[in-house]
Amino acid sequence: MNSNIPYVPASYKSDGFNCTFCSAYAKQAWGHPNRNVSGGNYGHDDNFAICRCDRCGNFSIWIKEKLIYPPSLTVPPPNPDIPEDIKTDFEEARTILSNSPRGSAALLRLCIQKLCTHLGEKGKNINADIASLVSKGLPVKIQQALDIVRVVGNNAVHPGQIDLKDNMDTANRLFGLINLIAGVMITQPKHVEELYKNVVPESQRKAIEKRDSS
Ligand SMILES: [Zn+2]
């Protein structure tokens, strides 16, 4: 998925969102199925709805305006440039979010610690790692946001630790911050490098590199 396209989470009776099955942004059709039990038709119940994705054809199930199936994947998928082992933790955090926001947040803090290591930091002290990333171009505003969700700062929670103060809101912000850090520190430099290679011929690149290193 292109990380520049905004992710639209699934919401009740919305006619378009990023599908909870195929992840694509797609048209969604809604209906209330009849309750057929032992040959009797008990009509439909407004509390019970199904929604069909126009792209993959799968049906999600909603009760009282809440997504029941598939397990709540109402947050964006991981940035594709995140290493596989961190992606696995991120995906698990997405899967458990609706039932355990605190478990989800604990996994996500672990993801941030691992991401720091992947970005060349020591991975022992997250405050020091994030400060170092700021010196390498991570915006200070991201550091401040990490302070608010207690990844860094005086009230920081140890990565992987369950914290009673965590909730759905904290977990949602952590998902966004991980993708933001990966976007700034991995995806953007990669795109700039590709652009540079496409725009500047190799002979000129060598001349520029030689000039800048002398
Ligand atoms: Zn779909």
PDB file of C-alpha atoms and ligand atoms in Angstrom:
ATOM      1  CA  MET A   1       0.000   0.000   0.000  1.00  0.00           C
ATOM      2  CA  ASN A   2       1.203   3.488  -0.836  1.00  0.00           C
ATOM      3  CA  SER A   3       1.802   5.187   2.508  1.00  0.00           C
ATOM      4  CA  ASN A   4       0.890   8.573   0.991  1.00  0.00           C
ATOM      5  CA  ILE A   5      -2.759   7.591   0.485  1.00  0.00           C
ATOM      6  CA  PRO A   6      -4.795   8.397   3.600  1.00  0.00           C
ATOM      7  CA  TYR A   7      -6.233   5.372   5.399  1.00  0.00           C
ATOM      8  CA  VAL A   8      -9.982   5.515   5.999  1.00  0.00           C
ATOM      9  CA  PRO A   9     -10.916   3.222   8.887  1.00  0.00           C
ATOM     10  CA  ALA A  10     -14.090   1.123   8.682  1.00  0.00           C
ATOM     11  CA  SER A  11     -17.093   2.834  10.216  1.00  0.00           C
ATOM     12  CA  TYR A  12     -20.765   1.920  10.475  1.00  0.00           C
ATOM     13  CA  LYS A  13     -22.851   2.578   7.350  1.00  0.00           C
ATOM     14  CA  SER A  14     -19.990   4.347   5.610  1.00  0.00           C
ATOM     15  CA  ASP A  15     -20.163   3.742   1.835  1.00  0.00           C
ATOM     16  CA  GLY A  16     -16.369   3.617   1.417  1.00  0.00           C
ATOM     17  CA  PHE A  17     -13.375   2.743   3.586  1.00  0.00           C
ATOM     18  CA  ASN A  18     -10.216   0.626   3.648  1.00  0.00           C
ATOM     19  CA  CYS A  19     -11.606  -2.907   3.644  1.00  0.00           C
ATOM     20  CA  THR A  20     -11.144  -4.942   6.835  1.00  0.00           C
ATOM     21  CA  PHE A  21     -10.314  -7.990   4.663  1.00  0.00           C
ATOM     22  CA  CYS A  22      -8.350  -6.817   1.626  1.00  0.00           C
ATOM     23  CA  SER A  23      -7.149  -3.431   3.055  1.00  0.00           C
ATOM     24  CA  ALA A  24      -7.932  -1.638  -0.230  1.00  0.00           C
ATOM     25  CA  TYR A  25     -10.005   1.514  -0.221  1.00  0.00           C
ATOM     26  CA  ALA A  26     -13.284   0.224  -1.677  1.00  0.00           C
ATOM     27  CA  LYS A  27     -17.007   0.875  -1.992  1.00  0.00           C
ATOM     28  CA  GLN A  28     -19.021  -0.873   0.742  1.00  0.00           C
ATOM     29  CA  ALA A  29     -22.662  -1.970   0.486  1.00  0.00           C
ATOM     30  CA  TRP A  30     -24.829  -2.402   3.593  1.00  0.00           C
ATOM     31  CA  GLY A  31     -27.799  -4.553   4.479  1.00  0.00           C
ATOM     32  CA  HIS A  32     -29.750  -6.166   7.331  1.00  0.00           C
ATOM     33  CA  PRO A  33     -30.171  -9.922   6.758  1.00  0.00           C
ATOM     34  CA  ASN A  34     -33.337 -11.742   7.785  1.00  0.00           C
ATOM     35  CA  ARG A  35     -33.236 -13.961  10.861  1.00  0.00           C
ATOM     36  CA  ASN A  36     -34.198 -17.365   9.530  1.00  0.00           C
ATOM     37  CA  VAL A  37     -34.439 -19.881  12.359  1.00  0.00           C
ATOM     38  CA  SER A  38     -35.852 -23.440  12.050  1.00  0.00           C
ATOM     39  CA  GLY A  39     -37.890 -22.539   8.990  1.00  0.00           C
ATOM     40  CA  GLY A  40     -39.289 -19.365  10.570  1.00  0.00           C
ATOM     41  CA  ASN A  41     -38.433 -15.955   9.220  1.00  0.00           C
ATOM     42  CA  TYR A  42     -38.224 -13.402  11.989  1.00  0.00           C
ATOM     43  CA  GLY A  43     -37.484 -10.471   9.737  1.00  0.00           C
ATOM     44  CA  HIS A  44     -34.479  -8.295  10.085  1.00  0.00           C
ATOM     45  CA  ASP A  45     -33.082  -6.547  13.123  1.00  0.00           C
ATOM     46  CA  ASP A  46     -31.612  -3.066  12.682  1.00  0.00           C
ATOM     47  CA  ASN A  47     -28.965  -3.926  15.277  1.00  0.00           C
ATOM     48  CA  PHE A  48     -27.583  -6.648  13.041  1.00  0.00           C
ATOM     49  CA  ALA A  49     -25.907  -5.520   9.809  1.00  0.00           C
ATOM     50  CA  ILE A  50     -23.627  -6.955   7.175  1.00  0.00           C
ATOM     51  CA  CYS A  51     -21.400  -5.032   4.818  1.00  0.00           C
ATOM     52  CA  ARG A  52     -19.992  -6.276   1.502  1.00  0.00           C
ATOM     53  CA  CYS A  53     -16.689  -5.046   0.083  1.00  0.00           C
ATOM     54  CA  ASP A  54     -17.070  -4.213  -3.607  1.00  0.00           C
ATOM     55  CA  ARG A  55     -13.485  -5.235  -4.307  1.00  0.00           C
ATOM     56  CA  CYS A  56     -12.958  -8.590  -2.522  1.00  0.00           C
ATOM     57  CA  GLY A  57     -16.619  -9.545  -1.979  1.00  0.00           C
ATOM     58  CA  ASN A  58     -16.151 -10.432   1.699  1.00  0.00           C
ATOM     59  CA  PHE A  59     -18.837  -9.623   4.273  1.00  0.00           C
ATOM     60  CA  SER A  60     -18.047  -7.946   7.579  1.00  0.00           C
ATOM     61  CA  ILE A  61     -20.502  -8.377  10.444  1.00  0.00           C
ATOM     62  CA  TRP A  62     -21.699  -5.508  12.631  1.00  0.00           C
ATOM     63  CA  ILE A  63     -23.767  -5.583  15.808  1.00  0.00           C
ATOM     64  CA  LYS A  64     -25.122  -2.391  17.345  1.00  0.00           C
ATOM     65  CA  GLU A  65     -22.976  -0.337  14.957  1.00  0.00           C
ATOM     66  CA  LYS A  66     -19.786  -2.099  16.068  1.00  0.00           C
ATOM     67  CA  LEU A  67     -17.558  -4.210  13.857  1.00  0.00           C
ATOM     68  CA  ILE A  68     -17.647  -7.786  15.202  1.00  0.00           C
ATOM     69  CA  TYR A  69     -16.031  -9.718  12.364  1.00  0.00           C
ATOM     70  CA  PRO A  70     -13.302  -9.750  11.194  1.00  0.00           C
ATOM     71  CA  PRO A  71     -11.548  -8.860  14.469  1.00  0.00           C
ATOM     72  CA  SER A  72     -11.248  -5.101  14.576  1.00  0.00           C
ATOM     73  CA  LEU A  73      -8.690  -3.892  12.086  1.00  0.00           C
ATOM     74  CA  THR A  74      -9.732  -0.270  12.268  1.00  0.00           C
ATOM     75  CA  VAL A  75      -6.170   1.028  12.222  1.00  0.00           C
ATOM     76  CA  PRO A  76      -3.886   1.342   9.199  1.00  0.00           C
ATOM     77  CA  PRO A  77      -1.601  -1.549   8.254  1.00  0.00           C
ATOM     78  CA  PRO A  78       2.118  -1.130   9.011  1.00  0.00           C
ATOM     79  CA  ASN A  79       4.268   0.977   6.718  1.00  0.00           C
ATOM     80  CA  PRO A  80       5.598  -1.554   4.156  1.00  0.00           C
ATOM     81  CA  ASP A  81       9.180  -0.424   4.817  1.00  0.00           C
ATOM     82  CA  ILE A  82       9.073  -1.622   8.440  1.00  0.00           C
ATOM     83  CA  PRO A  83      11.179  -4.812   8.951  1.00  0.00           C
ATOM     84  CA  GLU A  84       9.191  -8.075   9.007  1.00  0.00           C
ATOM     85  CA  ASP A  85       9.600  -8.949  12.708  1.00  0.00           C
ATOM     86  CA  ILE A  86       8.288  -5.514  13.746  1.00  0.00           C
ATOM     87  CA  LYS A  87       5.435  -5.861  11.235  1.00  0.00           C
ATOM     88  CA  THR A  88       4.405  -9.114  12.941  1.00  0.00           C
ATOM     89  CA  ASP A  89       4.136  -7.377  16.330  1.00  0.00           C
ATOM     90  CA  PHE A  90       2.316  -4.448  14.733  1.00  0.00           C
ATOM     91  CA  GLU A  91      -0.217  -6.776  13.063  1.00  0.00           C
ATOM     92  CA  GLU A  92      -0.782  -8.628  16.334  1.00  0.00           C
ATOM     93  CA  ALA A  93      -1.384  -5.300  18.073  1.00  0.00           C
ATOM     94  CA  ARG A  94      -4.000  -4.459  15.400  1.00  0.00           C
ATOM     95  CA  THR A  95      -5.749  -7.790  15.873  1.00  0.00           C
ATOM     96  CA  ILE A  96      -6.074  -7.519  19.656  1.00  0.00           C
ATOM     97  CA  LEU A  97      -6.860  -3.780  19.772  1.00  0.00           C
ATOM     98  CA  SER A  98     -10.617  -4.005  20.325  1.00  0.00           C
ATOM     99  CA  ASN A  99     -10.339  -6.613  23.093  1.00  0.00           C
ATOM    100  CA  SER A 100      -7.137  -5.422  24.725  1.00  0.00           C
ATOM    101  CA  PRO A 101      -6.052  -1.840  24.048  1.00  0.00           C
ATOM    102  CA  ARG A 102      -3.514  -2.157  26.879  1.00  0.00           C
ATOM    103  CA  GLY A 103      -1.973  -5.307  25.425  1.00  0.00           C
ATOM    104  CA  SER A 104      -1.940  -3.583  22.070  1.00  0.00           C
ATOM    105  CA  ALA A 105      -0.171  -0.498  23.465  1.00  0.00           C
ATOM    106  CA  ALA A 106       2.418  -2.720  25.214  1.00  0.00           C
ATOM    107  CA  LEU A 107       3.241  -4.451  21.914  1.00  0.00           C
ATOM    108  CA  LEU A 108       3.420  -1.110  20.118  1.00  0.00           C
ATOM    109  CA  ARG A 109       5.952   0.307  22.585  1.00  0.00           C
ATOM    110  CA  LEU A 110       8.019  -2.796  21.904  1.00  0.00           C
ATOM    111  CA  CYS A 111       7.706  -2.053  18.169  1.00  0.00           C
ATOM    112  CA  ILE A 112       9.084   1.453  18.719  1.00  0.00           C
ATOM    113  CA  GLN A 113      12.043   0.070  20.664  1.00  0.00           C
ATOM    114  CA  LYS A 114      12.778  -2.440  17.888  1.00  0.00           C
ATOM    115  CA  LEU A 115      12.384   0.255  15.249  1.00  0.00           C
ATOM    116  CA  CYS A 116      14.995   2.369  17.064  1.00  0.00           C
ATOM    117  CA  THR A 117      17.417  -0.573  16.949  1.00  0.00           C
ATOM    118  CA  HIS A 118      16.667  -1.067  13.251  1.00  0.00           C
ATOM    119  CA  LEU A 119      17.458   2.616  12.701  1.00  0.00           C
ATOM    120  CA  GLY A 120      20.907   2.114  14.218  1.00  0.00           C
ATOM    121  CA  GLU A 121      20.225   3.089  17.827  1.00  0.00           C
ATOM    122  CA  LYS A 122      21.345   1.098  20.880  1.00  0.00           C
ATOM    123  CA  GLY A 123      17.841  -0.065  21.890  1.00  0.00           C
ATOM    124  CA  LYS A 124      18.615   0.111  25.622  1.00  0.00           C
ATOM    125  CA  ASN A 125      17.323   3.543  26.588  1.00  0.00           C
ATOM    126  CA  ILE A 126      14.439   4.724  24.478  1.00  0.00           C
ATOM    127  CA  ASN A 127      14.827   8.363  25.607  1.00  0.00           C
ATOM    128  CA  ALA A 128      18.417   8.387  24.373  1.00  0.00           C
ATOM    129  CA  ASP A 129      17.471   6.579  21.151  1.00  0.00           C
ATOM    130  CA  ILE A 130      14.696   9.014  20.252  1.00  0.00           C
ATOM    131  CA  ALA A 131      16.901  12.003  21.128  1.00  0.00           C
ATOM    132  CA  SER A 132      19.577  10.582  18.831  1.00  0.00           C
ATOM    133  CA  LEU A 133      17.019  10.112  16.028  1.00  0.00           C
ATOM    134  CA  VAL A 134      15.981  13.755  16.464  1.00  0.00           C
ATOM    135  CA  SER A 135      19.617  14.732  15.891  1.00  0.00           C
ATOM    136  CA  LYS A 136      19.435  12.697  12.653  1.00  0.00           C
ATOM    137  CA  GLY A 137      16.312  14.404  11.342  1.00  0.00           C
ATOM    138  CA  LEU A 138      13.320  12.998  13.246  1.00  0.00           C
ATOM    139  CA  PRO A 139      11.027  16.007  13.816  1.00  0.00           C
ATOM    140  CA  VAL A 140      10.927  17.297  17.414  1.00  0.00           C
ATOM    141  CA  LYS A 141       7.114  17.241  17.156  1.00  0.00           C
ATOM    142  CA  ILE A 142       7.215  13.434  16.861  1.00  0.00           C
ATOM    143  CA  GLN A 143       9.406  13.294  19.977  1.00  0.00           C
ATOM    144  CA  GLN A 144       6.848  15.481  21.784  1.00  0.00           C
ATOM    145  CA  ALA A 145       3.998  13.251  20.641  1.00  0.00           C
ATOM    146  CA  LEU A 146       5.934  10.224  21.940  1.00  0.00           C
ATOM    147  CA  ASP A 147       6.160  12.004  25.287  1.00  0.00           C
ATOM    148  CA  ILE A 148       2.366  12.420  25.394  1.00  0.00           C
ATOM    149  CA  VAL A 149       1.762   8.702  24.798  1.00  0.00           C
ATOM    150  CA  ARG A 150       4.477   7.936  27.382  1.00  0.00           C
ATOM    151  CA  VAL A 151       7.013   6.287  25.134  1.00  0.00           C
ATOM    152  CA  VAL A 152       9.628   8.806  26.287  1.00  0.00           C
ATOM    153  CA  GLY A 153       9.805  11.379  29.094  1.00  0.00           C
ATOM    154  CA  ASN A 154       9.346  11.271  32.854  1.00  0.00           C
ATOM    155  CA  ASN A 155       6.230   9.094  32.767  1.00  0.00           C
ATOM    156  CA  ALA A 156       7.504   6.680  30.128  1.00  0.00           C
ATOM    157  CA  VAL A 157       6.221   3.106  30.320  1.00  0.00           C
ATOM    158  CA  HIS A 158       8.736   0.310  29.789  1.00  0.00           C
ATOM    159  CA  PRO A 159       8.331  -1.291  26.330  1.00  0.00           C
ATOM    160  CA  GLY A 160       6.247  -4.467  26.468  1.00  0.00           C
ATOM    161  CA  GLN A 161       4.873  -3.622  29.916  1.00  0.00           C
ATOM    162  CA  ILE A 162       1.110  -3.529  30.503  1.00  0.00           C
ATOM    163  CA  ASP A 163       0.134  -0.122  31.848  1.00  0.00           C
ATOM    164  CA  LEU A 164      -3.259   0.455  33.441  1.00  0.00           C
ATOM    165  CA  LYS A 165      -3.452   4.014  32.113  1.00  0.00           C
ATOM    166  CA  ASP A 166      -3.262   2.908  28.480  1.00  0.00           C
ATOM    167  CA  ASN A 167      -6.482   2.890  26.483  1.00  0.00           C
ATOM    168  CA  MET A 168      -7.816   2.754  22.929  1.00  0.00           C
ATOM    169  CA  ASP A 169      -6.821   6.346  22.278  1.00  0.00           C
ATOM    170  CA  THR A 170      -3.205   5.768  23.369  1.00  0.00           C
ATOM    171  CA  ALA A 171      -2.985   2.620  21.240  1.00  0.00           C
ATOM    172  CA  ASN A 172      -4.418   4.409  18.192  1.00  0.00           C
ATOM    173  CA  ARG A 173      -1.880   7.199  18.537  1.00  0.00           C
ATOM    174  CA  LEU A 174       0.965   4.688  18.904  1.00  0.00           C
ATOM    175  CA  PHE A 175       0.007   2.967  15.632  1.00  0.00           C
ATOM    176  CA  GLY A 176       0.085   6.325  13.862  1.00  0.00           C
ATOM    177  CA  LEU A 177       3.406   7.332  15.414  1.00  0.00           C
ATOM    178  CA  ILE A 178       5.160   4.112  14.401  1.00  0.00           C
ATOM    179  CA  ASN A 179       4.115   4.589  10.785  1.00  0.00           C
ATOM    180  CA  LEU A 180       5.108   8.242  10.979  1.00  0.00           C
ATOM    181  CA  ILE A 181       8.608   7.433  12.312  1.00  0.00           C
ATOM    182  CA  ALA A 182       9.073   4.762   9.617  1.00  0.00           C
ATOM    183  CA  GLY A 183       7.797   7.211   6.996  1.00  0.00           C
ATOM    184  CA  VAL A 184      10.234   9.959   7.952  1.00  0.00           C
ATOM    185  CA  MET A 185      13.278   7.806   8.724  1.00  0.00           C
ATOM    186  CA  ILE A 186      12.934   4.985   6.139  1.00  0.00           C
ATOM    187  CA  THR A 187      10.405   5.699   3.365  1.00  0.00           C
ATOM    188  CA  GLN A 188      11.161   9.360   2.640  1.00  0.00           C
ATOM    189  CA  PRO A 189      14.981   8.947   2.459  1.00  0.00           C
ATOM    190  CA  LYS A 190      14.402   5.930   0.181  1.00  0.00           C
ATOM    191  CA  HIS A 191      12.215   8.004  -2.154  1.00  0.00           C
ATOM    192  CA  VAL A 192      14.701  10.874  -2.163  1.00  0.00           C
ATOM    193  CA  GLU A 193      17.485   8.421  -3.061  1.00  0.00           C
ATOM    194  CA  GLU A 194      15.394   6.963  -5.931  1.00  0.00           C
ATOM    195  CA  LEU A 195      14.517  10.435  -7.182  1.00  0.00           C
ATOM    196  CA  TYR A 196      18.153  11.488  -7.046  1.00  0.00           C
ATOM    197  CA  LYS A 197      19.219   8.432  -9.039  1.00  0.00           C
ATOM    198  CA  ASN A 198      16.510   9.053 -11.654  1.00  0.00           C
ATOM    199  CA  VAL A 199      17.144  12.770 -12.016  1.00  0.00           C
ATOM    200  CA  VAL A 200      20.921  12.982 -11.823  1.00  0.00           C
ATOM    201  CA  PRO A 201      22.963  10.925 -14.361  1.00  0.00           C
ATOM    202  CA  GLU A 202      25.615   8.638 -12.862  1.00  0.00           C
ATOM    203  CA  SER A 203      28.561  10.665 -14.183  1.00  0.00           C
ATOM    204  CA  GLN A 204      27.207  13.792 -12.504  1.00  0.00           C
ATOM    205  CA  ARG A 205      26.426  11.884  -9.283  1.00  0.00           C
ATOM    206  CA  LYS A 206      30.060  10.785  -9.072  1.00  0.00           C
ATOM    207  CA  ALA A 207      31.230  14.368  -9.606  1.00  0.00           C
ATOM    208  CA  ILE A 208      28.858  15.643  -6.912  1.00  0.00           C
ATOM    209  CA  GLU A 209      29.861  12.909  -4.454  1.00  0.00           C
ATOM    210  CA  LYS A 210      33.532  13.643  -5.097  1.00  0.00           C
ATOM    211  CA  ARG A 211      32.997  17.388  -4.600  1.00  0.00           C
ATOM    212  CA  ASP A 212      31.017  16.884  -1.360  1.00  0.00           C
ATOM    213  CA  SER A 213      33.515  14.468   0.143  1.00  0.00           C
ATOM    214  CA  SER A 214      36.536  16.677  -0.459  1.00  0.00           C
TER     215      SER A 214
HETATM  216 ZN    ZN B   1     -12.195  -6.030   0.494  1.00  0.00          ZN
END
